[in-house]
PDB file of C-alpha atoms in Angstrom:
ATOM      1  CA  UNK A1372      96.239  99.905 120.508  1.00 34.00           C
ATOM      2  CA  UNK A1373      99.103 100.403 122.926  1.00 35.00           C
ATOM      3  CA  UNK A1374     101.563 102.613 119.874  1.00 34.00           C
ATOM      4  CA  UNK A1375     104.455 100.181 121.634  1.00 35.00           C
ATOM      5  CA  UNK A1376     102.857  97.095 120.475  1.00 35.00           C
ATOM      6  CA  UNK A1377     102.924  95.510 117.099  1.00 36.00           C
ATOM      7  CA  UNK A1378     100.939  92.943 115.299  1.00 37.00           C
ATOM      8  CA  UNK A1379     101.202  90.657 112.175  1.00 38.00           C
ATOM      9  CA  UNK A1380      99.170  87.882 110.358  1.00 37.00           C
ATOM     10  CA  UNK A1381     102.271  86.286 109.417  1.00 38.00           C
ATOM     11  CA  UNK A1382     104.404  83.240 110.938  1.00 34.00           C
ATOM     12  CA  UNK A1383     107.883  84.358 112.418  1.00 37.00           C
ATOM     13  CA  UNK A1384     108.932  81.189 111.181  1.00 41.00           C
ATOM     14  CA  UNK A1385     109.833  82.327 107.518  1.00 41.00           C
ATOM     15  CA  UNK A1386     112.941  81.413 105.800  1.00 62.00           C
ATOM     16  CA  UNK A1387     113.232  84.494 103.451  1.00 83.00           C
ATOM     17  CA  UNK A1388     110.731  86.994 102.012  1.00 89.00           C
ATOM     18  CA  UNK A1389     107.606  86.027 100.502  1.00 93.00           C
ATOM     19  CA  UNK A1390     107.551  85.236  97.552  1.00 95.00           C
ATOM     20  CA  UNK A1391     106.460  87.563  94.397  1.00 96.00           C
ATOM     21  CA  UNK A1392     102.422  87.730  93.955  1.00 97.00           C
ATOM     22  CA  UNK A1393     102.010  86.749  97.350  1.00 97.00           C
ATOM     23  CA  UNK A1394      99.382  88.709  99.915  1.00 97.00           C
ATOM     24  CA  UNK A1395     102.211  90.943 101.788  1.00 98.00           C
ATOM     25  CA  UNK A1396     102.056  90.258 105.677  1.00 98.00           C
ATOM     26  CA  UNK A1397      99.760  92.458 107.314  1.00 98.00           C
ATOM     27  CA  UNK A1398     100.751  94.577 110.381  1.00 97.00           C
ATOM     28  CA  UNK A1399     100.185  97.969 112.468  1.00 97.00           C
ATOM     29  CA  UNK A1400     103.202  99.421 114.340  1.00 97.00           C
ATOM     30  CA  UNK A1401     103.870 102.407 115.974  1.00 93.00           C
ATOM     31  CA  UNK A1402     104.333 105.557 113.865  1.00 89.00           C
ATOM     32  CA  UNK A1403     104.028 108.424 115.986  1.00 79.00           C
ATOM     33  CA  UNK A1404     104.159 108.687 119.928  1.00 77.00           C
ATOM     34  CA  UNK A1405     100.571 108.184 120.022  1.00 79.00           C
ATOM     35  CA  UNK A1406      99.473 106.351 117.036  1.00 89.00           C
ATOM     36  CA  UNK A1407     100.010 103.776 114.611  1.00 93.00           C
ATOM     37  CA  UNK A1408      99.882 102.939 110.909  1.00 96.00           C
ATOM     38  CA  UNK A1409      98.267  99.815 110.120  1.00 96.00           C
ATOM     39  CA  UNK A1410      98.802  98.165 106.314  1.00 97.00           C
ATOM     40  CA  UNK A1411      95.652  97.227 105.592  1.00 97.00           C
ATOM     41  CA  UNK A1412      94.586 100.330 105.963  1.00 96.00           C
ATOM     42  CA  UNK A1413      96.291 101.538 102.791  1.00 97.00           C
ATOM     43  CA  UNK A1414      94.984  99.174 100.883  1.00 96.00           C
ATOM     44  CA  UNK A1415      93.518 100.527  97.398  1.00 97.00           C
ATOM     45  CA  UNK A1416      97.535 102.322  97.124  1.00 96.00           C
ATOM     46  CA  UNK A1417     100.818 101.532  96.453  1.00 98.00           C
ATOM     47  CA  UNK A1418     102.759 100.852  99.455  1.00 98.00           C
ATOM     48  CA  UNK A1419     106.776 101.089  99.697  1.00 98.00           C
ATOM     49  CA  UNK A1420     108.262  99.319 102.795  1.00 98.00           C
ATOM     50  CA  UNK A1421     111.725 100.190 103.155  1.00 98.00           C
ATOM     51  CA  UNK A1422     113.485  98.063 106.053  1.00 98.00           C
ATOM     52  CA  UNK A1423     116.568  99.642 107.365  1.00 98.00           C
ATOM     53  CA  UNK A1424     119.148  98.689 109.919  1.00 98.00           C
ATOM     54  CA  UNK A1425     118.931 101.341 112.560  1.00 97.00           C
ATOM     55  CA  UNK A1426     118.146 105.257 112.962  1.00 97.00           C
ATOM     56  CA  UNK A1427     121.192 107.486 113.395  1.00 96.00           C
ATOM     57  CA  UNK A1428     124.244 104.936 111.002  1.00 94.00           C
ATOM     58  CA  UNK A1429     125.306 107.119 108.388  1.00 94.00           C
ATOM     59  CA  UNK A1430     123.895 105.010 105.482  1.00 96.00           C
ATOM     60  CA  UNK A1431     120.329 104.486 106.680  1.00 96.00           C
ATOM     61  CA  UNK A1432     120.319 108.151 107.665  1.00 96.00           C
ATOM     62  CA  UNK A1433     121.432 108.815 104.111  1.00 97.00           C
ATOM     63  CA  UNK A1434     118.857 106.198 102.395  1.00 98.00           C
ATOM     64  CA  UNK A1435     116.052 107.676 104.561  1.00 98.00           C
ATOM     65  CA  UNK A1436     116.564 111.519 103.254  1.00 97.00           C
ATOM     66  CA  UNK A1437     117.530 110.571  99.501  1.00 98.00           C
ATOM     67  CA  UNK A1438     114.224 108.726  99.519  1.00 98.00           C
ATOM     68  CA  UNK A1439     112.742 112.098 101.285  1.00 98.00           C
ATOM     69  CA  UNK A1440     113.939 113.259  98.178  1.00 98.00           C
ATOM     70  CA  UNK A1441     111.758 111.067  96.367  1.00 98.00           C
ATOM     71  CA  UNK A1442     108.493 111.407  98.037  1.00 98.00           C
ATOM     72  CA  UNK A1443     107.083 113.648  94.626  1.00 97.00           C
ATOM     73  CA  UNK A1444     108.092 110.994  92.678  1.00 97.00           C
ATOM     74  CA  UNK A1445     106.718 107.943  94.301  1.00 98.00           C
ATOM     75  CA  UNK A1446     103.413 110.248  94.923  1.00 96.00           C
ATOM     76  CA  UNK A1447     103.221 110.489  91.346  1.00 96.00           C
ATOM     77  CA  UNK A1448     101.918 106.596  91.279  1.00 95.00           C
ATOM     78  CA  UNK A1449      99.949 107.358  94.407  1.00 96.00           C
ATOM     79  CA  UNK A1450     102.340 105.355  96.318  1.00 98.00           C
ATOM     80  CA  UNK A1451     102.712 105.755 100.146  1.00 97.00           C
ATOM     81  CA  UNK A1452     106.589 105.100 101.379  1.00 98.00           C
ATOM     82  CA  UNK A1453     106.644 103.542 105.306  1.00 98.00           C
ATOM     83  CA  UNK A1454     110.507 103.316 106.717  1.00 98.00           C
ATOM     84  CA  UNK A1455     110.590 100.301 109.225  1.00 98.00           C
ATOM     85  CA  UNK A1456     113.459 100.007 111.660  1.00 98.00           C
ATOM     86  CA  UNK A1457     113.686  97.701 115.152  1.00 97.00           C
ATOM     87  CA  UNK A1458     113.831 101.001 116.911  1.00 97.00           C
ATOM     88  CA  UNK A1459     111.480 102.785 119.570  1.00 95.00           C
ATOM     89  CA  UNK A1460     108.630 105.841 118.590  1.00 93.00           C
ATOM     90  CA  UNK A1461     110.687 107.953 120.484  1.00 94.00           C
ATOM     91  CA  UNK A1462     114.310 107.333 118.223  1.00 96.00           C
ATOM     92  CA  UNK A1463     112.060 107.972 114.959  1.00 96.00           C
ATOM     93  CA  UNK A1464     110.842 111.076 116.479  1.00 95.00           C
ATOM     94  CA  UNK A1465     114.142 112.362 117.180  1.00 96.00           C
ATOM     95  CA  UNK A1466     115.470 110.623 113.381  1.00 97.00           C
ATOM     96  CA  UNK A1467     112.811 112.228 111.662  1.00 96.00           C
ATOM     97  CA  UNK A1468     113.142 115.524 112.775  1.00 96.00           C
ATOM     98  CA  UNK A1469     116.780 115.700 112.561  1.00 96.00           C
ATOM     99  CA  UNK A1470     116.271 114.175 108.826  1.00 96.00           C
ATOM    100  CA  UNK A1471     113.270 116.509 107.918  1.00 97.00           C
ATOM    101  CA  UNK A1472     111.871 113.511 107.031  1.00 97.00           C
ATOM    102  CA  UNK A1473     108.056 113.591 105.913  1.00 96.00           C
ATOM    103  CA  UNK A1474     107.374 110.129 105.389  1.00 97.00           C
ATOM    104  CA  UNK A1475     106.177 107.563 108.495  1.00 96.00           C
ATOM    105  CA  UNK A1476     108.641 105.513 110.552  1.00 97.00           C
ATOM    106  CA  UNK A1477     107.712 102.685 111.584  1.00 97.00           C
ATOM    107  CA  UNK A1478     108.448 101.145 114.846  1.00 97.00           C
ATOM    108  CA  UNK A1479     109.191  97.443 114.934  1.00 97.00           C
ATOM    109  CA  UNK A1480     110.013  97.221 118.121  1.00 95.00           C
ATOM    110  CA  UNK A1481     108.013  95.224 120.351  1.00 91.00           C
ATOM    111  CA  UNK A1482     108.164  92.114 119.867  1.00 94.00           C
ATOM    112  CA  UNK A1483     111.379  93.108 118.722  1.00 96.00           C
ATOM    113  CA  UNK A1484     111.317  92.775 114.675  1.00 97.00           C
ATOM    114  CA  UNK A1485     108.086  90.425 114.664  1.00 97.00           C
ATOM    115  CA  UNK A1486     107.223  92.309 111.212  1.00 98.00           C
ATOM    116  CA  UNK A1487     110.937  92.067 109.669  1.00 98.00           C
ATOM    117  CA  UNK A1488     110.676  88.220 110.527  1.00 97.00           C
ATOM    118  CA  UNK A1489     107.405  88.458 108.252  1.00 97.00           C
ATOM    119  CA  UNK A1490     109.179  89.522 105.501  1.00 98.00           C
ATOM    120  CA  UNK A1491     112.106  87.058 106.204  1.00 97.00           C
ATOM    121  CA  UNK A1492     114.459  90.082 106.574  1.00 97.00           C
ATOM    122  CA  UNK A1493     114.830  90.147 110.209  1.00 97.00           C
ATOM    123  CA  UNK A1494     118.884  89.078 111.016  1.00 96.00           C
ATOM    124  CA  UNK A1495     118.504  87.401 114.291  1.00 95.00           C
ATOM    125  CA  UNK A1496     122.339  87.481 115.223  1.00 94.00           C
ATOM    126  CA  UNK A1497     122.424  91.302 114.725  1.00 96.00           C
ATOM    127  CA  UNK A1498     119.344  92.302 116.453  1.00 96.00           C
ATOM    128  CA  UNK A1499     118.113  94.557 113.354  1.00 97.00           C
ATOM    129  CA  UNK A1500     116.535  94.034 109.906  1.00 97.00           C
ATOM    130  CA  UNK A1501     118.479  93.946 106.525  1.00 97.00           C
ATOM    131  CA  UNK A1502     118.188  96.852 104.150  1.00 97.00           C
ATOM    132  CA  UNK A1503     115.397  95.710 102.279  1.00 98.00           C
ATOM    133  CA  UNK A1504     112.521  96.815  99.662  1.00 98.00           C
ATOM    134  CA  UNK A1505     109.175  95.890  99.159  1.00 98.00           C
ATOM    135  CA  UNK A1506     106.484  97.012  96.753  1.00 98.00           C
ATOM    136  CA  UNK A1507     103.125  96.244  97.202  1.00 98.00           C
ATOM    137  CA  UNK A1508     100.087  96.987  95.105  1.00 98.00           C
ATOM    138  CA  UNK A1509      96.859  97.851  95.948  1.00 97.00           C
ATOM    139  CA  UNK A1510      95.169  94.778  96.699  1.00 97.00           C
ATOM    140  CA  UNK A1511      97.439  94.124  98.860  1.00 97.00           C
ATOM    141  CA  UNK A1512      99.758  92.049  97.031  1.00 98.00           C
ATOM    142  CA  UNK A1513     103.951  92.024  96.787  1.00 98.00           C
ATOM    143  CA  UNK A1514     105.149  92.606  93.320  1.00 97.00           C
ATOM    144  CA  UNK A1515     108.447  93.558  93.863  1.00 97.00           C
ATOM    145  CA  UNK A1516     111.549  93.008  96.267  1.00 97.00           C
ATOM    146  CA  UNK A1517     115.129  93.806  96.552  1.00 97.00           C
ATOM    147  CA  UNK A1518     117.637  93.014  99.505  1.00 96.00           C
ATOM    148  CA  UNK A1519     120.732  95.095  99.417  1.00 95.00           C
ATOM    149  CA  UNK A1520     124.211  94.672 101.282  1.00 96.00           C
ATOM    150  CA  UNK A1521     123.804  95.984 104.645  1.00 95.00           C
ATOM    151  CA  UNK A1522     126.354  98.644 103.780  1.00 96.00           C
ATOM    152  CA  UNK A1523     124.970  99.710 100.450  1.00 96.00           C
ATOM    153  CA  UNK A1524     121.886 102.352  99.579  1.00 96.00           C
ATOM    154  CA  UNK A1525     119.674 100.750  97.462  1.00 97.00           C
ATOM    155  CA  UNK A1526     118.622 103.842  95.622  1.00 96.00           C
ATOM    156  CA  UNK A1527     115.210 104.505  94.578  1.00 97.00           C
ATOM    157  CA  UNK A1528     115.516 102.681  90.954  1.00 97.00           C
ATOM    158  CA  UNK A1529     114.422  99.477  92.183  1.00 97.00           C
ATOM    159  CA  UNK A1530     111.217 101.165  93.220  1.00 98.00           C
ATOM    160  CA  UNK A1531     110.366 103.460  90.694  1.00 97.00           C
ATOM    161  CA  UNK A1532     110.878 100.477  88.230  1.00 97.00           C
ATOM    162  CA  UNK A1533     108.385  98.262  90.483  1.00 97.00           C
ATOM    163  CA  UNK A1534     106.053 101.175  90.500  1.00 97.00           C
ATOM    164  CA  UNK A1535     106.165 101.699  86.744  1.00 96.00           C
ATOM    165  CA  UNK A1536     105.179  98.244  85.969  1.00 96.00           C
ATOM    166  CA  UNK A1537     102.469  98.742  87.934  1.00 94.00           C
ATOM    167  CA  UNK A1538     100.336 101.166  86.401  1.00 85.00           C
ATOM    168  CA  UNK A1539     101.760  99.900  83.088  1.00 80.00           C
ATOM    169  CA  UNK A1540      99.493  98.330  80.762  1.00 55.00           C
ATOM    170  CA  UNK A1541     100.542  94.534  79.420  1.00 58.00           C
TER     171      UNK A1541
END
């Protein structure tokens, strides 16, 4: 697959995030200069999607650095964290290196915002995504979502609570 190409199985006309319990829209996005990450390849493990507006913005930088510090807690639930923004692979590579990030940053670059649209969090007038979080279970179903005010770092409590709920017995 061409690393600058994204694919998604959901309609870009969604008016909001998919409902809880619905299958998470599948996608394949560039995760490195020469590689890609596909949601379906992560099936069998919980996945955290952290949509953020842009590399290099102060709130986004702090949010991604904070999640980097939470990786052990996410991994304790078997979860994989994926950061997603409309920035390209080269920006992601420099940003990840600068912030010492140890999780993939995915480029929702071309077609711009296709995956953010599939998840109902693309800001058409701004050209970037909302600051939004999704937890997907091992079967590929959406189990939790949160859209934060754009200028607010949402932290990790909601993610950790959602992951705990996945592993708790009824």
